[in-house]
């Protein structure tokens, strides 16, 4: 009850009105400009209903984050852990002493500069811990906004790539995805503390949104090129490792985009080598190799056009190289404890982390693996169906899987790095993960390769739109044609018509297109570069890899798997992309109400994901606030000055 009263005291009517105003603004301006439109009809403006629902979602997020911040201010009023460095440094900047620097801080001063601007704009007299923490609360709301826009633009670009009509408005899937990204436990937890991670994620998402708009135009303008450079610099001012995402990932995506557009503009007789970039759910090991080779060759054949598109990213890389040369290293301070090291085991740890946090998204694959294990393995290895059903392709895919397992065993045996910070600080959950698994025994450490492999399969299968749960017939062009006709027939069914105003509200069914092979490979490469150079295993380092993975996960359609997995269908019945006929009550006109239509088009996995994140957040917040402890020596004497210690990510 004391916590409830603390929330009520620190959320007066003025704060509630402020949150309502912010939610209204975000809800009203959620749908972004998508560059060139891929729809023949002009999108209708959002109705009052959609703006109301969007506003309610952002308001709920604001209230949850505000309650968390109020509790932190109540029970942890003084700077805690890394805040001991960040808050005094920000307060130093607020006093206009910009050349005073704490050598223990390793990250650039972007957050501190932003804090100065925020306090100047709102005429706040002091940079208190509470006011500084509030910046991350606002960044959490804006992260939901930016993530929704990014997912919406991804759906538009995928539709353009496949020659399909794009969504007229922001889809429920995109909107819900944005909210869940902000509820991601590692992000939401630090929305109540003054850390760099939340604002860093927001800035990278803004840069990603700019990238998605750039590839929607025939040729970016010089102003947009300069804007890209500025956003890249802003991302680097937050965290140095952001260079991989704004240079390698976004720059690589733009290079592939320009190569694809060059081929589409060429005459058939001029296309000596076609860019091989199939959807991820139709690609095997040989497709990955062909994709990499054709990208390299076509880039060498069109260097001028590629450089014209990606020069802003090259400029960002050049500026970063100049910084490293000037600074004598990547990190700003405490260089002795942050030495870049090849740590390949990071690419094994990422998959259980994804499986834990994204468990609701992985459930269809888990169900498929549980009820149809043989077919599940066959689908993952492309042994039984698809374009890669030849004996050679099956052998290649099986060999690549076995090779990955052998390499994983070698990495565990020879490249498991235990950073001193991991074992020296029992306030972090990772301390206990290592203590009870990796450090338990060498045999247990090696046996974990099976868990790494299975979690990787689940995550990859989910990213490829659950190919393990799709019937063989769906892989043929005729099946695609039948599926298209089926959708058209569903649209002609009077009982399946959306309620009047639903299309005006939001695009309820985003295009069920899959991530391309090149995008998945670029994500994998960027994730590897950002992780394997870090000797310390820190959950916060996995935020951006998870966020970009989450944005690429397509909506799940229960109708596509109903013929192959009755168990999955029983669990998921409905969901994104299902027809509306025969479900729910309809009005006298034979049309479902707008709320029933919304209910039918919501991806059930996302609802479970929201609940799962709320549960994880509630547990970790409770443990942080109400389960403190003290460090004691062997003789029982209090250590660290008797300060309270708390568990956290």
Coordinates of C-alpha atoms in Angstrom, one line a residue:
X1 CA 0.0 0.0 0.0
X2 CA 2.9 2.3 0.7
X3 CA 3.9 2.0 -3.0
X4 CA 0.4 2.8 -4.1
X5 CA 0.4 6.0 -2.1
X6 CA 3.8 6.9 -3.4
X7 CA 2.5 6.6 -6.9
X8 CA -0.6 8.7 -6.1
X9 CA 1.5 11.4 -4.4
X10 CA 3.9 11.7 -7.3
X11 CA 1.2 11.6 -10.1
X12 CA -0.9 14.8 -9.4
X13 CA -3.5 15.9 -11.8
X14 CA -1.0 18.1 -13.7
X15 CA 1.2 15.1 -14.5
X16 CA -1.9 13.1 -15.6
X17 CA -2.9 15.9 -17.9
X18 CA 0.6 16.1 -19.2
X19 CA 0.5 12.4 -20.0
X20 CA -2.8 12.7 -21.7
X21 CA -1.5 15.6 -23.9
X22 CA 1.5 13.6 -24.9
X23 CA -0.6 10.5 -25.6
X24 CA -3.0 12.6 -27.8
X25 CA -0.1 14.0 -29.8
X26 CA 1.5 10.6 -30.4
X27 CA -1.9 9.0 -31.2
X28 CA -2.8 11.8 -33.7
X29 CA 0.5 11.8 -35.6
X30 CA 1.3 8.0 -35.5
X31 CA 0.9 7.3 -39.2
X32 CA 4.1 8.5 -41.0
X33 CA 4.7 9.8 -44.5
X34 CA 5.7 6.7 -46.4
X35 CA 7.5 8.3 -49.3
X36 CA 6.0 7.0 -52.5
X37 CA 2.8 5.2 -52.0
X38 CA 2.2 1.7 -53.2
X39 CA -1.6 1.9 -53.1
X40 CA -3.8 3.0 -55.9
X41 CA -6.4 4.5 -53.6
X42 CA -5.5 7.4 -51.3
X43 CA -5.5 6.4 -47.7
X44 CA -8.3 7.8 -45.6
X45 CA -7.5 9.8 -42.6
X46 CA -7.8 8.0 -39.2
X47 CA -11.2 8.1 -37.6
X48 CA -11.9 9.3 -34.1
X49 CA -12.0 5.6 -33.0
X50 CA -8.5 4.9 -34.1
X51 CA -7.1 8.0 -32.6
X52 CA -8.9 7.2 -29.4
X53 CA -7.5 3.7 -29.2
X54 CA -4.0 4.9 -30.1
X55 CA -4.2 7.6 -27.5
X56 CA -5.4 5.1 -24.9
X57 CA -2.4 2.8 -25.7
X58 CA 0.1 5.6 -25.3
X59 CA -1.6 6.9 -22.2
X60 CA -1.5 3.4 -20.6
X61 CA 2.2 3.3 -21.4
X62 CA 2.8 6.7 -19.9
X63 CA 0.9 5.8 -16.7
X64 CA 2.9 2.5 -16.3
X65 CA 6.2 4.3 -16.9
X66 CA 5.2 7.1 -14.6
X67 CA 4.2 4.7 -11.8
X68 CA 7.6 2.9 -12.2
X69 CA 9.5 6.3 -12.0
X70 CA 7.4 7.4 -9.0
X71 CA 8.3 4.2 -7.2
X72 CA 12.0 4.5 -8.0
X73 CA 12.0 8.1 -6.8
X74 CA 10.4 7.0 -3.6
X75 CA 12.6 4.0 -2.7
X76 CA 15.8 4.9 -4.6
X77 CA 16.0 8.7 -4.4
X78 CA 19.8 8.7 -4.7
X79 CA 21.8 7.7 -7.8
X80 CA 22.2 3.9 -8.0
X81 CA 24.9 1.9 -9.7
X82 CA 25.9 3.5 -13.0
X83 CA 23.7 6.5 -12.1
X84 CA 26.5 7.4 -9.7
X85 CA 28.5 8.4 -12.7
X86 CA 25.8 9.5 -15.1
X87 CA 23.8 11.9 -12.9
X88 CA 26.8 13.9 -11.5
X89 CA 28.1 14.2 -15.1
X90 CA 24.8 15.5 -16.3
X91 CA 24.6 17.9 -13.4
X92 CA 28.1 19.1 -14.3
X93 CA 26.9 19.8 -17.9
X94 CA 23.8 21.6 -16.5
X95 CA 26.2 24.0 -14.8
X96 CA 27.8 24.7 -18.2
X97 CA 31.0 23.0 -17.3
X98 CA 31.3 21.0 -20.5
X99 CA 35.0 20.2 -20.3
X100 CA 34.8 18.5 -16.9
X101 CA 34.7 14.7 -17.5
X102 CA 34.6 11.7 -15.3
X103 CA 37.2 9.2 -16.6
X104 CA 35.1 6.3 -15.4
X105 CA 32.4 7.0 -18.0
X106 CA 32.9 5.1 -21.2
X107 CA 30.0 6.4 -23.4
X108 CA 29.8 9.7 -25.3
X109 CA 28.1 12.8 -23.8
X110 CA 25.0 12.7 -26.0
X111 CA 22.5 12.0 -23.1
X112 CA 24.0 14.7 -21.0
X113 CA 23.8 17.3 -23.8
X114 CA 20.2 16.3 -24.4
X115 CA 19.5 16.7 -20.7
X116 CA 20.8 20.2 -20.8
X117 CA 18.5 21.1 -23.7
X118 CA 15.5 19.5 -22.0
X119 CA 16.0 21.4 -18.8
X120 CA 16.6 24.7 -20.6
X121 CA 13.4 24.3 -22.8
X122 CA 11.2 23.5 -19.8
X123 CA 12.9 26.1 -17.6
X124 CA 13.7 23.6 -14.9
X125 CA 15.9 25.2 -12.2
X126 CA 18.0 22.1 -11.4
X127 CA 19.0 18.8 -12.9
X128 CA 17.8 16.5 -10.1
X129 CA 17.9 12.7 -10.3
X130 CA 14.1 12.7 -10.7
X131 CA 14.1 15.2 -13.6
X132 CA 16.9 13.5 -15.3
X133 CA 15.2 10.1 -15.0
X134 CA 12.0 11.6 -16.5
X135 CA 13.9 12.1 -19.8
X136 CA 14.0 8.3 -20.2
X137 CA 10.3 8.1 -19.5
X138 CA 9.6 10.4 -22.4
X139 CA 12.1 8.5 -24.5
X140 CA 10.2 5.3 -23.8
X141 CA 7.0 6.8 -25.1
X142 CA 8.8 8.1 -28.2
X143 CA 10.4 4.7 -28.7
X144 CA 6.9 3.2 -29.0
X145 CA 6.0 5.9 -31.5
X146 CA 9.1 5.4 -33.6
X147 CA 8.9 1.6 -33.5
X148 CA 5.3 1.7 -34.7
X149 CA 6.3 4.0 -37.6
X150 CA 9.3 1.8 -38.5
X151 CA 7.2 -1.4 -38.6
X152 CA 4.5 0.5 -40.7
X153 CA 7.2 1.5 -43.2
X154 CA 8.7 -2.0 -43.3
X155 CA 5.2 -3.3 -44.3
X156 CA 5.0 -0.7 -47.1
X157 CA 8.5 -1.4 -48.4
X158 CA 7.9 -5.2 -48.3
X159 CA 4.6 -4.7 -50.3
X160 CA 6.5 -2.5 -52.8
X161 CA 9.2 -5.2 -53.2
X162 CA 6.6 -7.9 -53.9
X163 CA 4.5 -5.7 -56.1
X164 CA 1.5 -5.8 -53.8
X165 CA -0.7 -2.9 -52.5
X166 CA 0.6 -1.6 -49.2
X167 CA -1.4 -0.8 -46.1
X168 CA -3.5 2.3 -46.4
X169 CA -3.0 3.1 -42.7
X170 CA -0.9 1.9 -39.9
X171 CA -1.8 -1.7 -39.1
X172 CA -2.8 -3.0 -35.7
X173 CA 0.3 -5.2 -35.9
X174 CA 2.6 -2.2 -36.3
X175 CA 0.9 -0.2 -33.6
X176 CA 1.0 -3.1 -31.1
X177 CA 4.5 -3.9 -32.0
X178 CA 5.6 -0.4 -31.1
X179 CA 4.0 -0.6 -27.7
X180 CA 5.6 -4.0 -27.0
X181 CA 9.0 -2.8 -28.0
X182 CA 8.7 -0.1 -25.3
X183 CA 7.5 -2.7 -22.8
X184 CA 10.5 -4.9 -23.6
X185 CA 11.7 -5.5 -20.0
X186 CA 15.3 -4.4 -20.5
X187 CA 14.1 -1.1 -22.1
X188 CA 11.2 -0.5 -19.7
X189 CA 13.2 -1.2 -16.6
X190 CA 15.7 1.6 -17.5
X191 CA 12.9 4.0 -18.3
X192 CA 12.9 4.8 -14.5
X193 CA 16.7 5.2 -14.2
X194 CA 19.2 7.6 -15.8
X195 CA 21.0 5.2 -18.2
X196 CA 21.9 5.8 -21.8
X197 CA 20.2 2.8 -23.3
X198 CA 16.6 4.1 -23.8
X199 CA 17.6 7.3 -25.5
X200 CA 20.2 5.5 -27.6
X201 CA 17.5 3.1 -28.8
X202 CA 15.2 6.0 -29.7
X203 CA 17.9 7.8 -31.7
X204 CA 18.8 4.7 -33.7
X205 CA 15.1 4.0 -34.4
X206 CA 14.7 7.6 -35.7
X207 CA 17.7 7.0 -38.0
X208 CA 16.1 3.7 -39.1
X209 CA 12.9 5.5 -39.9
X210 CA 14.8 8.0 -42.0
X211 CA 16.5 5.1 -43.8
X212 CA 13.1 3.5 -44.6
X213 CA 11.9 6.8 -46.0
X214 CA 15.1 7.1 -48.1
X215 CA 14.6 3.8 -49.9
X216 CA 11.0 4.8 -50.7
X217 CA 12.2 7.6 -53.0
X218 CA 13.8 7.2 -56.4
X219 CA 16.8 9.2 -55.4
X220 CA 17.4 10.8 -51.9
X221 CA 18.0 14.6 -52.0
X222 CA 21.2 16.2 -50.7
X223 CA 19.3 17.5 -47.7
X224 CA 18.2 14.0 -46.8
X225 CA 21.8 12.8 -47.2
X226 CA 23.0 15.4 -44.8
X227 CA 20.1 14.5 -42.4
X228 CA 21.3 10.9 -42.6
X229 CA 24.8 12.0 -41.6
X230 CA 23.5 14.1 -38.7
X231 CA 21.3 11.3 -37.4
X232 CA 24.2 8.9 -37.6
X233 CA 26.4 11.3 -35.6
X234 CA 23.6 11.7 -33.0
X235 CA 23.5 7.9 -32.7
X236 CA 27.2 7.8 -32.1
X237 CA 26.9 10.5 -29.5
X238 CA 24.7 8.1 -27.5
X239 CA 26.7 4.8 -27.8
X240 CA 29.8 3.9 -29.9
X241 CA 28.4 0.5 -30.9
X242 CA 25.6 2.3 -32.7
X243 CA 28.0 2.7 -35.6
X244 CA 27.3 -0.9 -36.6
X245 CA 23.6 -0.3 -37.0
X246 CA 23.7 3.1 -38.7
X247 CA 26.6 2.1 -41.0
X248 CA 26.6 -1.6 -41.6
X249 CA 23.0 -2.5 -41.3
X250 CA 21.3 0.6 -42.7
X251 CA 24.1 1.2 -45.2
X252 CA 23.9 -2.4 -46.3
X253 CA 20.2 -2.3 -46.7
X254 CA 20.5 0.8 -48.9
X255 CA 23.1 -0.8 -51.1
X256 CA 20.9 -3.8 -51.6
X257 CA 18.0 -1.5 -52.4
X258 CA 19.8 0.4 -55.1
X259 CA 21.1 -2.9 -56.6
X260 CA 17.5 -4.2 -56.8
X261 CA 16.2 -0.9 -58.3
X262 CA 19.0 -0.9 -60.9
X263 CA 18.0 -4.4 -62.0
X264 CA 14.3 -3.5 -62.2
X265 CA 15.2 -0.6 -64.4
X266 CA 17.4 -2.6 -66.7
X267 CA 16.3 -4.3 -69.9
X268 CA 16.0 -8.1 -69.7
X269 CA 18.9 -8.4 -72.2
X270 CA 21.1 -6.3 -69.9
X271 CA 20.5 -8.4 -66.8
X272 CA 23.5 -10.7 -67.1
X273 CA 23.3 -11.6 -63.4
X274 CA 20.1 -11.4 -61.4
X275 CA 20.3 -10.4 -57.7
X276 CA 19.3 -13.5 -55.8
X277 CA 17.4 -12.4 -52.8
X278 CA 14.5 -14.7 -52.0
X279 CA 12.2 -14.4 -49.0
X280 CA 13.7 -16.0 -45.9
X281 CA 11.1 -18.7 -45.7
X282 CA 12.2 -19.9 -49.2
X283 CA 15.9 -19.8 -48.7
X284 CA 18.4 -22.4 -47.7
X285 CA 22.2 -22.5 -47.3
X286 CA 22.8 -22.4 -51.0
X287 CA 20.5 -19.3 -51.3
X288 CA 22.5 -17.6 -48.6
X289 CA 25.7 -18.1 -50.6
X290 CA 24.1 -17.1 -53.8
X291 CA 22.7 -14.0 -52.2
X292 CA 26.1 -12.9 -50.9
X293 CA 27.8 -13.6 -54.2
X294 CA 25.2 -11.8 -56.4
X295 CA 25.2 -8.8 -54.1
X296 CA 29.0 -8.6 -54.3
X297 CA 29.2 -9.0 -58.0
X298 CA 26.3 -6.6 -58.8
X299 CA 27.8 -4.0 -56.5
X300 CA 31.1 -4.3 -58.3
X301 CA 29.3 -3.8 -61.6
X302 CA 27.5 -0.7 -60.3
X303 CA 30.0 1.1 -57.9
X304 CA 28.9 4.6 -58.8
X305 CA 25.2 4.1 -58.1
X306 CA 26.0 2.2 -54.8
X307 CA 28.3 5.0 -53.6
X308 CA 25.8 7.6 -54.5
X309 CA 23.3 6.0 -52.2
X310 CA 25.5 5.0 -49.3
X311 CA 28.0 7.9 -49.2
X312 CA 26.3 9.3 -46.0
X313 CA 27.0 6.0 -44.2
X314 CA 30.6 6.0 -45.4
X315 CA 30.9 9.5 -44.1
X316 CA 29.6 8.5 -40.7
X317 CA 32.2 5.6 -40.7
X318 CA 35.0 8.0 -41.6
X319 CA 34.0 10.4 -38.8
X320 CA 33.9 7.5 -36.3
X321 CA 37.4 6.4 -37.5
X322 CA 38.7 9.9 -36.9
X323 CA 37.2 9.9 -33.4
X324 CA 38.8 6.5 -32.6
X325 CA 42.2 7.8 -33.8
X326 CA 41.9 11.0 -31.8
X327 CA 40.7 9.2 -28.7
X328 CA 43.1 6.4 -28.9
X329 CA 40.4 3.8 -28.7
X330 CA 36.6 3.3 -28.9
X331 CA 35.7 3.9 -25.3
X332 CA 36.2 7.3 -23.7
X333 CA 37.2 6.3 -20.2
X334 CA 38.1 3.2 -18.1
X335 CA 39.9 1.8 -21.1
X336 CA 41.7 -0.9 -19.1
X337 CA 38.4 -2.7 -18.3
X338 CA 36.8 -2.2 -21.7
X339 CA 39.3 -3.7 -24.2
X340 CA 37.8 -5.0 -27.4
X341 CA 38.0 -8.8 -27.5
X342 CA 36.8 -11.4 -29.9
X343 CA 34.0 -13.0 -28.0
X344 CA 32.2 -15.4 -30.3
X345 CA 30.2 -17.0 -27.5
X346 CA 28.0 -13.9 -27.5
X347 CA 26.4 -15.2 -30.7
X348 CA 25.3 -18.3 -28.7
X349 CA 24.0 -16.5 -25.7
X350 CA 21.7 -14.3 -27.8
X351 CA 19.4 -17.1 -28.8
X352 CA 18.2 -18.2 -25.3
X353 CA 17.7 -14.5 -24.5
X354 CA 15.5 -14.1 -27.5
X355 CA 13.7 -17.3 -26.7
X356 CA 13.0 -16.1 -23.2
X357 CA 11.8 -12.6 -24.0
X358 CA 10.0 -13.6 -27.3
X359 CA 8.5 -16.8 -26.0
X360 CA 4.9 -15.8 -27.0
X361 CA 6.1 -15.1 -30.6
X362 CA 7.9 -18.5 -30.7
X363 CA 4.9 -20.5 -29.5
X364 CA 3.6 -21.5 -33.0
X365 CA 7.1 -22.9 -33.7
X366 CA 7.3 -24.6 -30.3
X367 CA 3.9 -26.2 -30.8
X368 CA 4.9 -27.4 -34.3
X369 CA 8.2 -28.8 -33.0
X370 CA 6.3 -30.6 -30.1
X371 CA 3.5 -32.1 -32.2
X372 CA 5.4 -32.7 -35.5
X373 CA 9.1 -33.0 -34.6
X374 CA 10.2 -34.8 -37.7
X375 CA 8.4 -32.4 -40.0
X376 CA 9.7 -29.5 -38.0
X377 CA 13.3 -30.6 -38.6
X378 CA 12.6 -31.3 -42.3
X379 CA 11.2 -27.9 -42.8
X380 CA 14.1 -26.1 -41.1
X381 CA 16.6 -28.1 -43.2
X382 CA 14.5 -27.8 -46.4
X383 CA 14.6 -31.5 -46.8
X384 CA 11.0 -32.2 -47.8
X385 CA 9.7 -29.3 -49.8
X386 CA 10.3 -25.9 -51.3
X387 CA 12.5 -24.7 -54.1
X388 CA 15.5 -26.4 -52.4
X389 CA 14.1 -29.9 -52.3
X390 CA 16.8 -31.5 -54.4
X391 CA 19.2 -34.0 -52.8
X392 CA 22.1 -31.7 -53.2
X393 CA 20.3 -28.8 -51.4
X394 CA 19.1 -31.1 -48.6
X395 CA 22.7 -32.4 -48.1
X396 CA 24.1 -28.8 -48.1
X397 CA 21.5 -27.6 -45.6
X398 CA 22.1 -30.6 -43.3
X399 CA 25.9 -30.2 -43.6
X400 CA 25.6 -26.5 -42.7
X401 CA 23.5 -27.3 -39.7
X402 CA 26.0 -29.9 -38.5
X403 CA 28.9 -27.5 -39.1
X404 CA 27.1 -24.8 -37.1
X405 CA 26.8 -27.3 -34.2
X406 CA 30.4 -28.3 -34.4
X407 CA 31.5 -24.6 -34.5
X408 CA 29.3 -23.9 -31.5
X409 CA 31.0 -26.7 -29.5
X410 CA 34.4 -25.3 -30.5
X411 CA 33.4 -21.7 -29.5
X412 CA 32.1 -22.9 -26.1
X413 CA 35.3 -24.9 -25.5
X414 CA 37.9 -22.3 -26.6
X415 CA 36.2 -18.9 -26.6
X416 CA 34.1 -18.7 -23.5
X417 CA 35.2 -15.5 -21.8
X418 CA 34.3 -14.8 -18.2
X419 CA 34.8 -11.0 -17.6
X420 CA 35.8 -10.1 -14.1
X421 CA 32.8 -7.8 -13.8
X422 CA 30.5 -10.7 -14.4
X423 CA 31.7 -12.6 -11.3
X424 CA 32.4 -9.6 -9.1
X425 CA 28.9 -8.1 -9.1
X426 CA 26.1 -10.2 -7.7
X427 CA 23.6 -7.4 -8.2
X428 CA 23.1 -8.4 -11.9
X429 CA 21.0 -11.4 -13.0
X430 CA 23.7 -12.4 -15.4
X431 CA 25.9 -13.3 -12.4
X432 CA 23.5 -16.0 -11.4
X433 CA 23.0 -17.2 -15.0
X434 CA 26.7 -17.8 -15.3
X435 CA 27.0 -19.2 -11.8
X436 CA 24.4 -21.9 -12.2
X437 CA 24.9 -22.8 -15.8
X438 CA 28.1 -21.9 -17.6
X439 CA 30.4 -22.1 -14.6
X440 CA 28.7 -25.2 -13.1
X441 CA 30.8 -27.8 -15.0
X442 CA 32.6 -28.1 -18.3
X443 CA 30.2 -30.9 -19.4
X444 CA 27.1 -28.7 -18.7
X445 CA 28.7 -25.9 -20.6
X446 CA 29.1 -28.0 -23.6
X447 CA 25.6 -29.5 -23.3
X448 CA 24.1 -26.0 -23.5
X449 CA 24.9 -26.1 -27.2
X450 CA 21.8 -28.1 -27.7
X451 CA 19.7 -25.3 -26.0
X452 CA 21.5 -22.7 -28.1
X453 CA 20.8 -24.6 -31.3
X454 CA 17.1 -25.2 -30.5
X455 CA 16.6 -21.6 -29.5
X456 CA 18.3 -20.4 -32.7
X457 CA 16.0 -22.6 -34.8
X458 CA 12.9 -21.2 -33.0
X459 CA 14.0 -17.6 -33.5
X460 CA 14.9 -18.1 -37.1
X461 CA 11.8 -20.0 -37.9
X462 CA 9.7 -17.2 -36.3
X463 CA 11.6 -14.6 -38.4
X464 CA 10.8 -16.6 -41.6
X465 CA 7.1 -16.6 -40.8
X466 CA 6.9 -20.1 -39.3
X467 CA 7.8 -22.1 -42.4
X468 CA 7.7 -25.2 -40.2
X469 CA 4.0 -24.8 -39.7
X470 CA 3.2 -24.3 -43.4
X471 CA 1.9 -27.1 -45.6
X472 CA 4.0 -28.2 -48.5
X473 CA 1.3 -27.1 -51.0
X474 CA 1.7 -23.5 -49.9
X475 CA 5.2 -23.4 -51.4
X476 CA 4.0 -23.7 -54.9
X477 CA 3.0 -20.8 -57.1
X478 CA -0.4 -22.4 -57.6
X479 CA -0.9 -22.3 -53.8
X480 CA 0.0 -18.7 -53.7
X481 CA -2.5 -18.0 -56.5
X482 CA -5.2 -20.0 -54.6
X483 CA -4.4 -18.1 -51.5
X484 CA -4.8 -14.8 -53.3
X485 CA -8.1 -15.9 -54.8
X486 CA -9.2 -17.0 -51.4
X487 CA -8.5 -13.6 -49.9
X488 CA -10.5 -12.0 -52.7
X489 CA -13.3 -14.4 -52.2
X490 CA -13.3 -13.6 -48.5
X491 CA -13.6 -10.0 -49.3
X492 CA -16.7 -10.8 -51.4
X493 CA -18.3 -12.6 -48.5
X494 CA -20.9 -10.3 -46.9
X495 CA -20.3 -11.9 -43.6
X496 CA -16.6 -11.2 -43.7
X497 CA -16.8 -7.5 -44.5
X498 CA -15.2 -5.3 -41.9
X499 CA -17.4 -3.0 -40.0
X500 CA -18.0 0.4 -41.5
X501 CA -15.2 2.6 -40.5
X502 CA -12.6 -0.1 -39.8
X503 CA -10.7 0.6 -43.0
X504 CA -10.8 4.2 -42.1
X505 CA -9.4 3.4 -38.7
X506 CA -6.4 1.3 -39.4
X507 CA -5.1 -1.2 -41.9
X508 CA -6.2 -4.4 -40.1
X509 CA -4.3 -6.9 -42.2
X510 CA -0.7 -6.0 -43.0
X511 CA 0.8 -7.7 -46.1
X512 CA 1.9 -11.2 -45.1
X513 CA 5.3 -10.9 -46.7
X514 CA 8.5 -12.3 -45.3
X515 CA 11.8 -10.7 -44.6
X516 CA 14.3 -11.0 -47.5
X517 CA 17.4 -13.1 -47.2
X518 CA 19.7 -10.1 -47.6
X519 CA 18.0 -8.3 -44.7
X520 CA 18.3 -11.3 -42.4
X521 CA 21.9 -11.7 -43.3
X522 CA 22.7 -8.1 -42.7
X523 CA 20.9 -8.2 -39.4
X524 CA 22.9 -11.3 -38.4
X525 CA 26.2 -9.6 -39.5
X526 CA 25.5 -6.4 -37.6
X527 CA 24.4 -8.3 -34.5
X528 CA 27.6 -10.3 -34.6
X529 CA 29.8 -7.2 -35.0
X530 CA 28.1 -5.4 -32.2
X531 CA 28.3 -8.3 -29.8
X532 CA 31.5 -10.3 -30.4
X533 CA 33.7 -7.3 -29.8
X534 CA 32.4 -7.0 -26.2
X535 CA 34.1 -9.3 -23.5
X536 CA 31.3 -8.5 -21.0
X537 CA 28.0 -10.3 -21.3
X538 CA 25.5 -7.5 -20.5
X539 CA 21.7 -7.8 -21.3
X540 CA 21.6 -4.2 -22.3
X541 CA 24.0 -5.0 -25.2
X542 CA 21.2 -7.2 -26.7
X543 CA 18.6 -4.4 -26.8
X544 CA 19.2 -3.2 -30.4
X545 CA 19.6 -6.7 -31.9
X546 CA 16.3 -7.7 -30.3
X547 CA 14.5 -4.5 -31.3
X548 CA 15.5 -4.9 -35.0
X549 CA 14.7 -8.6 -34.9
X550 CA 11.3 -7.8 -33.4
X551 CA 10.5 -5.2 -36.0
X552 CA 11.3 -7.8 -38.7
X553 CA 9.1 -10.5 -37.3
X554 CA 6.0 -10.8 -39.6
X555 CA 2.5 -11.2 -38.4
X556 CA 1.3 -14.8 -37.9
X557 CA -1.6 -16.2 -39.8
X558 CA -3.4 -19.1 -38.3
X559 CA -5.2 -19.7 -41.6
X560 CA -1.9 -20.6 -43.2
X561 CA -1.1 -23.3 -40.8
X562 CA -4.5 -24.7 -40.2
X563 CA -4.1 -27.6 -42.5
X564 CA -0.7 -28.6 -41.1
X565 CA -1.0 -28.0 -37.3
X566 CA -4.3 -28.5 -35.8
X567 CA -2.8 -28.0 -32.4
X568 CA -1.4 -24.6 -33.3
X569 CA -4.7 -23.6 -34.8
X570 CA -6.6 -24.6 -31.7
X571 CA -4.3 -22.4 -29.6
X572 CA -4.2 -19.4 -31.9
X573 CA -7.6 -19.5 -33.6
X574 CA -8.1 -16.1 -35.3
X575 CA -5.2 -13.7 -35.4
X576 CA -3.7 -11.5 -38.0
X577 CA -4.7 -12.2 -41.5
X578 CA -7.6 -14.6 -40.8
X579 CA -10.9 -14.2 -42.5
X580 CA -13.7 -12.8 -40.6
X581 CA -16.5 -15.0 -41.9
X582 CA -18.4 -17.1 -39.4
X583 CA -17.0 -15.6 -36.3
X584 CA -18.4 -13.1 -33.9
X585 CA -21.8 -11.5 -33.9
X586 CA -22.9 -9.3 -36.8
X587 CA -25.3 -6.6 -37.1
X588 CA -28.5 -6.7 -39.1
X589 CA -26.6 -5.7 -42.2
X590 CA -24.4 -8.8 -42.0
X591 CA -21.4 -6.8 -41.1
X592 CA -19.4 -7.2 -37.9
X593 CA -19.0 -4.4 -35.5
X594 CA -15.8 -2.4 -35.6
X595 CA -14.7 -3.9 -32.2
X596 CA -15.3 -7.5 -33.4
X597 CA -13.3 -6.8 -36.5
X598 CA -10.5 -5.4 -34.5
X599 CA -10.6 -8.4 -32.2
X600 CA -10.4 -10.8 -35.2
X601 CA -7.4 -8.9 -36.7
X602 CA -5.3 -8.7 -33.5
X603 CA -2.3 -11.1 -33.5
X604 CA -2.9 -13.2 -30.5
X605 CA 0.9 -13.6 -30.0
X606 CA 1.2 -9.9 -29.4
X607 CA -1.4 -10.0 -26.7
X608 CA 0.5 -12.7 -25.0
X609 CA 3.7 -10.8 -25.5
X610 CA 2.2 -7.8 -23.8
X611 CA 1.1 -9.9 -20.8
X612 CA 4.4 -11.7 -20.6
X613 CA 6.3 -8.4 -20.6
X614 CA 4.1 -7.0 -17.9
X615 CA 4.7 -10.0 -15.8
X616 CA 8.5 -9.9 -16.2
X617 CA 8.5 -6.2 -15.6
X618 CA 6.4 -6.5 -12.5
X619 CA 8.7 -9.2 -11.0
X620 CA 11.9 -7.4 -11.8
X621 CA 10.6 -4.1 -10.5
X622 CA 9.3 -5.7 -7.3
X623 CA 12.7 -7.4 -6.7
X624 CA 14.6 -4.2 -7.4
X625 CA 12.5 -2.1 -5.0
X626 CA 11.5 -4.5 -2.2
X627 CA 14.2 -7.1 -2.1
X628 CA 17.3 -5.1 -1.2
X629 CA 20.4 -6.6 0.4
X630 CA 23.7 -5.6 1.8
X631 CA 27.3 -6.7 1.1
X632 CA 28.9 -8.3 4.1
X633 CA 32.4 -9.6 4.7
X634 CA 33.2 -13.0 6.1
X635 CA 33.1 -11.5 9.6
X636 CA 29.7 -10.0 9.0
X637 CA 31.0 -6.5 8.6
X638 CA 29.0 -4.3 6.2
X639 CA 30.9 -3.5 3.0
X640 CA 30.6 -0.7 0.4
X641 CA 29.9 1.8 3.2
X642 CA 26.7 0.0 4.2
X643 CA 24.9 1.1 1.1
X644 CA 21.8 -0.8 0.0
X645 CA 22.3 -3.2 -3.0
X646 CA 19.5 -4.1 -5.4
X647 CA 19.0 -6.7 -8.1
X648 CA 18.7 -5.5 -11.7
X649 CA 19.4 -6.4 -15.3

